[in-house]
Amino acid sequence: MMGEIIADLHVALRKCEEMDGFWNNSLLDEMNGWVKNNFENHNWKYISKLEYEKSVSQLAILYDQLPVQLIHRDVHFGNFLFADGAFSGYIDFDLNQKNIRIFDLCYFLLGILSEKEKLEITEDAWFAFVKNVFGGYEKKVKLSATEKQAVPYVMECIELLFISYYEDIKDARCAKDAYQIFEFIQKQEERIWRSILPVKYC
């Protein structure tokens, strides 16, 4: 259901793209800009330069092929409204921007992963979420094979955003938590692909 809800949101947001006031952003530019600068300024405290370069270079190979549109940019359960068990609306559009559309899907799934203990879900359950969210999304909006191939790299780069941000505000606990998720995604790239792709990518 959440995959379908995010797809419906994307269809609606595309109709708003010609309106003024939306920020054109690039996840890749952020990686090569303030994110990298923060890591350098803090002497690669939480993540090695090699780890950073591996994820960013893999994303860079695919980035120009990833569809861009107006996205929500803060997709988590707190920004979706439900009444009597049924979806009833979206809130919090302060971070709307034009960016790669799979950002919202990846961000949502990472949010679930970061709360897996609180939500009492297992690793296997999270991978089922990955499969079902992408499956639900594609009932409404088809994704390209390149977008699916880029999913783990986008997830890794989102966690790099968090590591860099939390390091900059001196929140060591959250920076370390983000690094643990980054490390998990790097180790599970193959399983993520198996969850969403009919063919194996290397």
PDB file of C-alpha atoms in Angstrom:
ATOM      1  CA  MET A   1       0.000   0.000   0.000  1.00  0.00           C
ATOM      2  CA  MET A   2       2.800   2.457   0.838  1.00  0.00           C
ATOM      3  CA  GLY A   3       4.375   1.909  -2.562  1.00  0.00           C
ATOM      4  CA  GLU A   4       1.090   2.799  -4.246  1.00  0.00           C
ATOM      5  CA  ILE A   5       0.652   5.841  -1.974  1.00  0.00           C
ATOM      6  CA  ILE A   6       4.111   7.172  -2.857  1.00  0.00           C
ATOM      7  CA  ALA A   7       3.437   6.546  -6.559  1.00  0.00           C
ATOM      8  CA  ASP A   8       0.167   8.508  -6.364  1.00  0.00           C
ATOM      9  CA  LEU A   9       2.055  11.335  -4.644  1.00  0.00           C
ATOM     10  CA  HIS A  10       4.642  11.394  -7.429  1.00  0.00           C
ATOM     11  CA  VAL A  11       1.953  11.504 -10.106  1.00  0.00           C
ATOM     12  CA  ALA A  12       0.351  14.476  -8.321  1.00  0.00           C
ATOM     13  CA  LEU A  13       3.679  16.250  -7.779  1.00  0.00           C
ATOM     14  CA  ARG A  14       4.526  16.020 -11.477  1.00  0.00           C
ATOM     15  CA  LYS A  15       1.475  18.187 -12.157  1.00  0.00           C
ATOM     16  CA  CYS A  16       2.955  20.892  -9.911  1.00  0.00           C
ATOM     17  CA  GLU A  17       6.419  21.039 -11.493  1.00  0.00           C
ATOM     18  CA  GLU A  18       5.730  24.125 -13.593  1.00  0.00           C
ATOM     19  CA  MET A  19       4.870  26.199 -10.530  1.00  0.00           C
ATOM     20  CA  ASP A  20       7.464  28.661  -9.276  1.00  0.00           C
ATOM     21  CA  GLY A  21       9.470  28.264  -6.100  1.00  0.00           C
ATOM     22  CA  PHE A  22      10.733  24.694  -6.289  1.00  0.00           C
ATOM     23  CA  TRP A  23      14.408  23.996  -5.736  1.00  0.00           C
ATOM     24  CA  ASN A  24      16.383  22.063  -8.349  1.00  0.00           C
ATOM     25  CA  ASN A  25      18.643  19.734  -6.399  1.00  0.00           C
ATOM     26  CA  SER A  26      20.991  16.854  -7.159  1.00  0.00           C
ATOM     27  CA  LEU A  27      21.899  14.090  -4.736  1.00  0.00           C
ATOM     28  CA  LEU A  28      25.155  13.601  -6.634  1.00  0.00           C
ATOM     29  CA  ASP A  29      26.033  17.297  -6.388  1.00  0.00           C
ATOM     30  CA  GLU A  30      25.420  17.161  -2.636  1.00  0.00           C
ATOM     31  CA  MET A  31      27.748  14.160  -2.371  1.00  0.00           C
ATOM     32  CA  ASN A  32      30.502  16.023  -4.209  1.00  0.00           C
ATOM     33  CA  GLY A  33      29.778  19.286  -2.380  1.00  0.00           C
ATOM     34  CA  TRP A  34      28.929  19.902   1.263  1.00  0.00           C
ATOM     35  CA  VAL A  35      28.873  16.207   2.214  1.00  0.00           C
ATOM     36  CA  LYS A  36      32.421  15.603   1.022  1.00  0.00           C
ATOM     37  CA  ASN A  37      33.594  18.947   2.416  1.00  0.00           C
ATOM     38  CA  ASN A  38      32.309  18.029   5.881  1.00  0.00           C
ATOM     39  CA  PHE A  39      34.052  14.661   5.789  1.00  0.00           C
ATOM     40  CA  GLU A  40      37.310  16.306   4.744  1.00  0.00           C
ATOM     41  CA  ASN A  41      37.002  18.986   7.419  1.00  0.00           C
ATOM     42  CA  HIS A  42      36.556  16.281  10.066  1.00  0.00           C
ATOM     43  CA  ASN A  43      39.361  14.106   8.662  1.00  0.00           C
ATOM     44  CA  TRP A  44      37.065  11.222   7.646  1.00  0.00           C
ATOM     45  CA  LYS A  45      36.227  10.476  11.273  1.00  0.00           C
ATOM     46  CA  TYR A  46      33.189   8.223  10.809  1.00  0.00           C
ATOM     47  CA  ILE A  47      33.719   6.896   7.298  1.00  0.00           C
ATOM     48  CA  SER A  48      36.797   6.246   5.209  1.00  0.00           C
ATOM     49  CA  LYS A  49      37.476   8.178   2.029  1.00  0.00           C
ATOM     50  CA  LEU A  50      37.574   4.856   0.163  1.00  0.00           C
ATOM     51  CA  GLU A  51      34.079   3.874   1.335  1.00  0.00           C
ATOM     52  CA  TYR A  52      32.739   7.286   0.396  1.00  0.00           C
ATOM     53  CA  GLU A  53      34.353   7.249  -3.060  1.00  0.00           C
ATOM     54  CA  LYS A  54      33.107   3.728  -3.825  1.00  0.00           C
ATOM     55  CA  SER A  55      29.442   4.586  -3.225  1.00  0.00           C
ATOM     56  CA  VAL A  56      29.555   7.986  -4.920  1.00  0.00           C
ATOM     57  CA  SER A  57      31.416   6.722  -7.987  1.00  0.00           C
ATOM     58  CA  GLN A  58      28.918   3.883  -8.432  1.00  0.00           C
ATOM     59  CA  LEU A  59      26.021   6.320  -8.244  1.00  0.00           C
ATOM     60  CA  ALA A  60      27.778   8.712 -10.648  1.00  0.00           C
ATOM     61  CA  ILE A  61      27.938   6.039 -13.374  1.00  0.00           C
ATOM     62  CA  LEU A  62      24.133   5.772 -13.413  1.00  0.00           C
ATOM     63  CA  TYR A  63      23.061   9.216 -12.263  1.00  0.00           C
ATOM     64  CA  ASP A  64      22.374  10.914 -15.600  1.00  0.00           C
ATOM     65  CA  GLN A  65      20.003   8.062 -16.532  1.00  0.00           C
ATOM     66  CA  LEU A  66      17.822   8.481 -13.424  1.00  0.00           C
ATOM     67  CA  PRO A  67      14.508  10.288 -13.960  1.00  0.00           C
ATOM     68  CA  VAL A  68      14.169  13.583 -12.117  1.00  0.00           C
ATOM     69  CA  GLN A  69      10.913  15.113 -10.926  1.00  0.00           C
ATOM     70  CA  LEU A  70       9.384  17.046  -8.055  1.00  0.00           C
ATOM     71  CA  ILE A  71       9.631  14.835  -4.950  1.00  0.00           C
ATOM     72  CA  HIS A  72       8.499  15.097  -1.330  1.00  0.00           C
ATOM     73  CA  ARG A  73      12.030  14.588   0.076  1.00  0.00           C
ATOM     74  CA  ASP A  74      10.876  13.679   3.613  1.00  0.00           C
ATOM     75  CA  VAL A  75       8.875  10.490   3.131  1.00  0.00           C
ATOM     76  CA  HIS A  76       8.302   8.727   6.454  1.00  0.00           C
ATOM     77  CA  PHE A  77       5.249   7.473   8.326  1.00  0.00           C
ATOM     78  CA  GLY A  78       5.005  10.693  10.321  1.00  0.00           C
ATOM     79  CA  ASN A  79       4.153  12.562   7.119  1.00  0.00           C
ATOM     80  CA  PHE A  80       1.337  10.232   6.043  1.00  0.00           C
ATOM     81  CA  LEU A  81      -2.113  10.469   7.574  1.00  0.00           C
ATOM     82  CA  PHE A  82      -4.357   7.497   8.292  1.00  0.00           C
ATOM     83  CA  ALA A  83      -7.918   7.320   9.580  1.00  0.00           C
ATOM     84  CA  ASP A  84      -9.483   4.041  10.695  1.00  0.00           C
ATOM     85  CA  GLY A  85      -6.655   2.113   9.057  1.00  0.00           C
ATOM     86  CA  ALA A  86      -7.057   3.804   5.676  1.00  0.00           C
ATOM     87  CA  PHE A  87      -4.708   6.354   4.090  1.00  0.00           C
ATOM     88  CA  SER A  88      -6.175   9.867   4.255  1.00  0.00           C
ATOM     89  CA  GLY A  89      -3.502  12.379   3.236  1.00  0.00           C
ATOM     90  CA  TYR A  90       0.041  13.730   3.018  1.00  0.00           C
ATOM     91  CA  ILE A  91       1.613  16.515   5.083  1.00  0.00           C
ATOM     92  CA  ASP A  92       4.873  18.504   5.384  1.00  0.00           C
ATOM     93  CA  PHE A  93       5.919  19.729   1.949  1.00  0.00           C
ATOM     94  CA  ASP A  94       8.616  22.092   3.248  1.00  0.00           C
ATOM     95  CA  LEU A  95      11.432  20.095   1.625  1.00  0.00           C
ATOM     96  CA  ASN A  96       9.852  19.659  -1.824  1.00  0.00           C
ATOM     97  CA  GLN A  97      12.489  19.748  -4.551  1.00  0.00           C
ATOM     98  CA  LYS A  98      13.272  18.432  -8.008  1.00  0.00           C
ATOM     99  CA  ASN A  99      15.558  15.460  -7.580  1.00  0.00           C
ATOM    100  CA  ILE A 100      15.801  11.815  -8.652  1.00  0.00           C
ATOM    101  CA  ARG A 101      12.406  10.225  -8.037  1.00  0.00           C
ATOM    102  CA  ILE A 102      13.733   7.047  -6.390  1.00  0.00           C
ATOM    103  CA  PHE A 103      15.062   9.222  -3.567  1.00  0.00           C
ATOM    104  CA  ASP A 104      11.621   9.145  -1.904  1.00  0.00           C
ATOM    105  CA  LEU A 105      11.338   5.345  -2.079  1.00  0.00           C
ATOM    106  CA  CYS A 106      14.856   4.813  -0.767  1.00  0.00           C
ATOM    107  CA  TYR A 107      14.416   7.393   1.999  1.00  0.00           C
ATOM    108  CA  PHE A 108      11.170   5.769   3.141  1.00  0.00           C
ATOM    109  CA  LEU A 109      12.697   2.295   3.311  1.00  0.00           C
ATOM    110  CA  LEU A 110      15.780   3.556   5.147  1.00  0.00           C
ATOM    111  CA  GLY A 111      13.489   5.185   7.692  1.00  0.00           C
ATOM    112  CA  ILE A 112      11.887   1.815   8.402  1.00  0.00           C
ATOM    113  CA  LEU A 113      15.323   0.213   8.684  1.00  0.00           C
ATOM    114  CA  SER A 114      16.478   2.862  11.164  1.00  0.00           C
ATOM    115  CA  GLU A 115      13.431   2.100  13.322  1.00  0.00           C
ATOM    116  CA  LYS A 116      13.498  -1.685  12.960  1.00  0.00           C
ATOM    117  CA  GLU A 117      14.024  -2.346  16.678  1.00  0.00           C
ATOM    118  CA  LYS A 118      11.303   0.094  17.671  1.00  0.00           C
ATOM    119  CA  LEU A 119       8.968  -1.366  15.038  1.00  0.00           C
ATOM    120  CA  GLU A 120      10.030  -4.891  16.020  1.00  0.00           C
ATOM    121  CA  ILE A 121      10.803  -6.023  12.490  1.00  0.00           C
ATOM    122  CA  THR A 122      13.516  -8.445  11.421  1.00  0.00           C
ATOM    123  CA  GLU A 123      15.989  -8.146   8.552  1.00  0.00           C
ATOM    124  CA  ASP A 124      13.881 -10.577   6.535  1.00  0.00           C
ATOM    125  CA  ALA A 125      10.815  -8.439   7.173  1.00  0.00           C
ATOM    126  CA  TRP A 126      12.678  -5.343   5.972  1.00  0.00           C
ATOM    127  CA  PHE A 127      13.625  -7.031   2.705  1.00  0.00           C
ATOM    128  CA  ALA A 128       9.966  -7.987   2.310  1.00  0.00           C
ATOM    129  CA  PHE A 129       9.163  -4.274   2.755  1.00  0.00           C
ATOM    130  CA  VAL A 130      11.663  -3.469  -0.015  1.00  0.00           C
ATOM    131  CA  LYS A 131      10.033  -5.941  -2.379  1.00  0.00           C
ATOM    132  CA  ASN A 132       6.477  -4.894  -1.577  1.00  0.00           C
ATOM    133  CA  VAL A 133       7.057  -1.133  -1.595  1.00  0.00           C
ATOM    134  CA  PHE A 134       8.686  -1.292  -5.015  1.00  0.00           C
ATOM    135  CA  GLY A 135       6.017  -3.731  -6.217  1.00  0.00           C
ATOM    136  CA  GLY A 136       3.252  -1.422  -5.035  1.00  0.00           C
ATOM    137  CA  TYR A 137       4.890   1.614  -6.614  1.00  0.00           C
ATOM    138  CA  GLU A 138       5.145  -0.154  -9.962  1.00  0.00           C
ATOM    139  CA  LYS A 139       1.436  -0.902  -9.979  1.00  0.00           C
ATOM    140  CA  LYS A 140       1.036   2.829 -10.613  1.00  0.00           C
ATOM    141  CA  VAL A 141       4.397   4.065 -11.986  1.00  0.00           C
ATOM    142  CA  LYS A 142       6.962   1.932 -13.801  1.00  0.00           C
ATOM    143  CA  LEU A 143      10.605   2.244 -12.829  1.00  0.00           C
ATOM    144  CA  SER A 144      13.489   1.701 -15.231  1.00  0.00           C
ATOM    145  CA  ALA A 145      16.009  -1.100 -14.773  1.00  0.00           C
ATOM    146  CA  THR A 146      18.655   1.589 -14.224  1.00  0.00           C
ATOM    147  CA  GLU A 147      16.656   3.088 -11.368  1.00  0.00           C
ATOM    148  CA  LYS A 148      16.412  -0.308  -9.708  1.00  0.00           C
ATOM    149  CA  GLN A 149      20.105  -0.928 -10.231  1.00  0.00           C
ATOM    150  CA  ALA A 150      20.871   2.417  -8.550  1.00  0.00           C
ATOM    151  CA  VAL A 151      18.748   1.734  -5.444  1.00  0.00           C
ATOM    152  CA  PRO A 152      21.491   0.527  -3.054  1.00  0.00           C
ATOM    153  CA  TYR A 153      23.811   3.328  -4.177  1.00  0.00           C
ATOM    154  CA  VAL A 154      21.102   5.925  -3.577  1.00  0.00           C
ATOM    155  CA  MET A 155      20.464   4.409  -0.141  1.00  0.00           C
ATOM    156  CA  GLU A 156      24.163   4.529   0.690  1.00  0.00           C
ATOM    157  CA  CYS A 157      24.405   8.158  -0.388  1.00  0.00           C
ATOM    158  CA  ILE A 158      21.357   9.113   1.682  1.00  0.00           C
ATOM    159  CA  GLU A 159      23.109   7.643   4.717  1.00  0.00           C
ATOM    160  CA  LEU A 160      26.244   9.586   3.767  1.00  0.00           C
ATOM    161  CA  LEU A 161      24.060  12.710   3.925  1.00  0.00           C
ATOM    162  CA  PHE A 162      23.003  11.780   7.438  1.00  0.00           C
ATOM    163  CA  ILE A 163      26.519  10.904   8.621  1.00  0.00           C
ATOM    164  CA  SER A 164      27.852  14.215   7.336  1.00  0.00           C
ATOM    165  CA  TYR A 165      24.956  16.222   8.770  1.00  0.00           C
ATOM    166  CA  TYR A 166      25.109  14.636  12.227  1.00  0.00           C
ATOM    167  CA  GLU A 167      28.883  14.900  12.322  1.00  0.00           C
ATOM    168  CA  ASP A 168      28.633  18.600  11.528  1.00  0.00           C
ATOM    169  CA  ILE A 169      26.186  19.229  14.380  1.00  0.00           C
ATOM    170  CA  LYS A 170      28.311  17.061  16.705  1.00  0.00           C
ATOM    171  CA  ASP A 171      25.717  14.334  17.241  1.00  0.00           C
ATOM    172  CA  ALA A 172      28.047  11.357  17.507  1.00  0.00           C
ATOM    173  CA  ARG A 173      25.365   8.799  18.340  1.00  0.00           C
ATOM    174  CA  CYS A 174      23.240   9.566  15.279  1.00  0.00           C
ATOM    175  CA  ALA A 175      26.327   9.759  13.039  1.00  0.00           C
ATOM    176  CA  LYS A 176      27.384   6.284  14.192  1.00  0.00           C
ATOM    177  CA  ASP A 177      23.845   4.942  13.715  1.00  0.00           C
ATOM    178  CA  ALA A 178      23.795   6.297  10.153  1.00  0.00           C
ATOM    179  CA  TYR A 179      27.173   4.689   9.473  1.00  0.00           C
ATOM    180  CA  GLN A 180      25.867   1.312  10.678  1.00  0.00           C
ATOM    181  CA  ILE A 181      22.975   1.555   8.225  1.00  0.00           C
ATOM    182  CA  PHE A 182      25.368   2.625   5.445  1.00  0.00           C
ATOM    183  CA  GLU A 183      27.561  -0.398   6.181  1.00  0.00           C
ATOM    184  CA  PHE A 184      24.551  -2.730   6.226  1.00  0.00           C
ATOM    185  CA  ILE A 185      23.340  -1.492   2.820  1.00  0.00           C
ATOM    186  CA  GLN A 186      26.818  -1.895   1.312  1.00  0.00           C
ATOM    187  CA  LYS A 187      26.947  -5.497   2.504  1.00  0.00           C
ATOM    188  CA  GLN A 188      23.409  -6.242   1.292  1.00  0.00           C
ATOM    189  CA  GLU A 189      23.486  -4.754  -2.222  1.00  0.00           C
ATOM    190  CA  GLU A 190      22.933  -8.146  -3.860  1.00  0.00           C
ATOM    191  CA  ARG A 191      19.973  -8.976  -1.662  1.00  0.00           C
ATOM    192  CA  ILE A 192      18.396  -5.581  -2.345  1.00  0.00           C
ATOM    193  CA  TRP A 193      18.726  -6.198  -6.086  1.00  0.00           C
ATOM    194  CA  ARG A 194      17.235  -9.670  -5.717  1.00  0.00           C
ATOM    195  CA  SER A 195      14.259  -8.088  -3.952  1.00  0.00           C
ATOM    196  CA  ILE A 196      13.444  -5.693  -6.792  1.00  0.00           C
ATOM    197  CA  LEU A 197      15.061  -7.003  -9.990  1.00  0.00           C
ATOM    198  CA  PRO A 198      14.395 -10.057 -12.141  1.00  0.00           C
ATOM    199  CA  VAL A 199      18.071 -10.154 -13.112  1.00  0.00           C
ATOM    200  CA  LYS A 200      21.284  -9.903 -11.119  1.00  0.00           C
ATOM    201  CA  TYR A 201      23.479  -6.815 -11.335  1.00  0.00           C
ATOM    202  CA  CYS A 202      27.117  -6.611 -10.291  1.00  0.00           C
TER     203      CYS A 202
END
